[in-house]
Coordinates of C-alpha atoms in Angstrom, one line a residue:
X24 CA 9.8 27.1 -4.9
X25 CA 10.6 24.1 -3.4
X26 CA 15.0 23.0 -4.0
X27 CA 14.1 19.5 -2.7
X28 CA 13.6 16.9 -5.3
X29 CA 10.4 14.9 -4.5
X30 CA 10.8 12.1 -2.4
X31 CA 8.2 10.1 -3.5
X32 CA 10.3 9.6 -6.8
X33 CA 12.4 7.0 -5.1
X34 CA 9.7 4.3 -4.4
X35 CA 9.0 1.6 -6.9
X36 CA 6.6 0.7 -9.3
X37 CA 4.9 4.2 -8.4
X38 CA 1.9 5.3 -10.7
X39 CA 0.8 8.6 -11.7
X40 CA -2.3 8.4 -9.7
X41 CA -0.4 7.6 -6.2
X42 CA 1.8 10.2 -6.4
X43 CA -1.0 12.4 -7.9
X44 CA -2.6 11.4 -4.3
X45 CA 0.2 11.9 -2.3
X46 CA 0.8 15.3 -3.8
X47 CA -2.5 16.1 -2.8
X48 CA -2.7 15.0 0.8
X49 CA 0.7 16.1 1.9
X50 CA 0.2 19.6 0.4
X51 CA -0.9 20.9 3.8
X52 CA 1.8 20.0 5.6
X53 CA 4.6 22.1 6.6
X54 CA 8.4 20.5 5.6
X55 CA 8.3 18.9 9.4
X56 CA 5.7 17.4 8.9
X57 CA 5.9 16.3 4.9
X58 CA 9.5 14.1 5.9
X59 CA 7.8 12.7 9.2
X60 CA 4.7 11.6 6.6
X61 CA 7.2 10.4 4.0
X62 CA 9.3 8.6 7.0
X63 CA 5.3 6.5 7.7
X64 CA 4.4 6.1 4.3
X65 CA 7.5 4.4 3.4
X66 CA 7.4 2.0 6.3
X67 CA 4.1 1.0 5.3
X68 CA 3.7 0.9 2.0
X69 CA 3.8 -2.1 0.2
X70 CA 4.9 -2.9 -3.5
X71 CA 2.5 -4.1 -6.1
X72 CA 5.3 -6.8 -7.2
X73 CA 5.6 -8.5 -3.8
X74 CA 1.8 -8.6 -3.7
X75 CA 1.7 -10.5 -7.2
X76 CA 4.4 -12.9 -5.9
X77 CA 2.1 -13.4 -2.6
X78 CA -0.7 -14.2 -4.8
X79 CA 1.4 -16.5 -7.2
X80 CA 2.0 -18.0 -4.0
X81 CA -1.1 -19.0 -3.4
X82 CA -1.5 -21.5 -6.3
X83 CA 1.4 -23.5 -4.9
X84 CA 1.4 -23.4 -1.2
X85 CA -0.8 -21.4 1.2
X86 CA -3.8 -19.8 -0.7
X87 CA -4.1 -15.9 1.0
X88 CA -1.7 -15.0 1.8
X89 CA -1.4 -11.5 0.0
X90 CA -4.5 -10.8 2.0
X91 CA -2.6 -11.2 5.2
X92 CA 0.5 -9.0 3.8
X93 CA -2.2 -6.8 2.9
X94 CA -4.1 -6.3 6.4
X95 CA -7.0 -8.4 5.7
X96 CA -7.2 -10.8 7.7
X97 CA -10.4 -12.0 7.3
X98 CA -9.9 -12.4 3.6
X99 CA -7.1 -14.3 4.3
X100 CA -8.5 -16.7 6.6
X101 CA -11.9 -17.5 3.8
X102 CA -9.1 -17.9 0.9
X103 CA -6.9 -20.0 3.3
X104 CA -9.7 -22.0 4.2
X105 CA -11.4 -21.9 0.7
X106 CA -8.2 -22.4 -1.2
X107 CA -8.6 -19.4 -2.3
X108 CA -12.4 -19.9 -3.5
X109 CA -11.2 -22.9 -5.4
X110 CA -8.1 -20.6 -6.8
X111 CA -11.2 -18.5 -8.6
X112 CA -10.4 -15.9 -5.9
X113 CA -6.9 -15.9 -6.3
X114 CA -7.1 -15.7 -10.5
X115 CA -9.1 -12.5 -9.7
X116 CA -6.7 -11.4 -7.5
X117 CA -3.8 -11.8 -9.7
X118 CA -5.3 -9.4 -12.7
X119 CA -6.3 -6.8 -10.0
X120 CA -3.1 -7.0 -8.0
X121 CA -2.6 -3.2 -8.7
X122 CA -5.5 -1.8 -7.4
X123 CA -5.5 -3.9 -4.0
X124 CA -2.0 -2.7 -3.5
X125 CA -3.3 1.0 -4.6
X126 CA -6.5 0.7 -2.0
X127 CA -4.2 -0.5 0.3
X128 CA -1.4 2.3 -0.3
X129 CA -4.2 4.9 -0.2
X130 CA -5.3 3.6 3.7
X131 CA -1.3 3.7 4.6
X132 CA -1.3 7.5 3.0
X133 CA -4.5 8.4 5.1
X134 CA -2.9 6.7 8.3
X135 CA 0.3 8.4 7.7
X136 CA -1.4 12.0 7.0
X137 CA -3.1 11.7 10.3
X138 CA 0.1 11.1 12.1
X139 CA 1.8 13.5 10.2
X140 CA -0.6 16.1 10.8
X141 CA -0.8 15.2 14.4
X142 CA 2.8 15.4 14.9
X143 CA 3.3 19.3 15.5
X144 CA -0.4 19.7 17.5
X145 CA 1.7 19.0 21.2

């Protein structure tokens, strides 16, 4: 039985299925390498809010830039470029602000397992 209370309880605006996932992919690890994959994840993890106010962003100043914040940089560069396909894009990317920041979460969670689970191999 496990006397720690679950660290993924402290980050924000956390859904069911993200913790559901991060249940999942850290249940391998040993308690090493669980707060060494917690200490990665949180570091790179971004927040579905900021991403909405990046996106907002875009209707009044530079169009992509959520797609930057987000590591897509060639996304960012067409909506910069596109004003953010004639703010069309950016609309779109404002309803599914959630699941870009989930899809991108998920990547962080499979970056951070690797490293996690690479962590006790030396």
């Amino acid at each position: 039985m496990n006397m720690y209370p679950d660290p993924y309880m402290n980050f924000q605006d956390m859904t069911a299925e993200e913790m559901a996932f991060l249940q999942q992919a850290t249940a391998a690890l040993d308690d090493s390498q669980k707060k060494y994959f917690y200490m990665v994840y949180s570091s790179k993890r971004k927040n579905s809010q900021e991403i909405l106010i990046f996106t907002l962003l875009g209707f009044v100043g530079f169009a992509g830039i959520h797609r930057f914040v987000l590591g897509q940089i060639g996304m960012g560069l067409v909506y910069f470029f596109t004003i953010g396909f004639c703010w069309i894009g950016t609309i779109i990317d404002l309803v599914n602000n959630k699941s870009l920041t989930l899809e991108y979460n998920k990547n962080m969670a499979y970056e951070s397992h690797r490293m996690a689970a690479m962590s006790k191999q030396g």
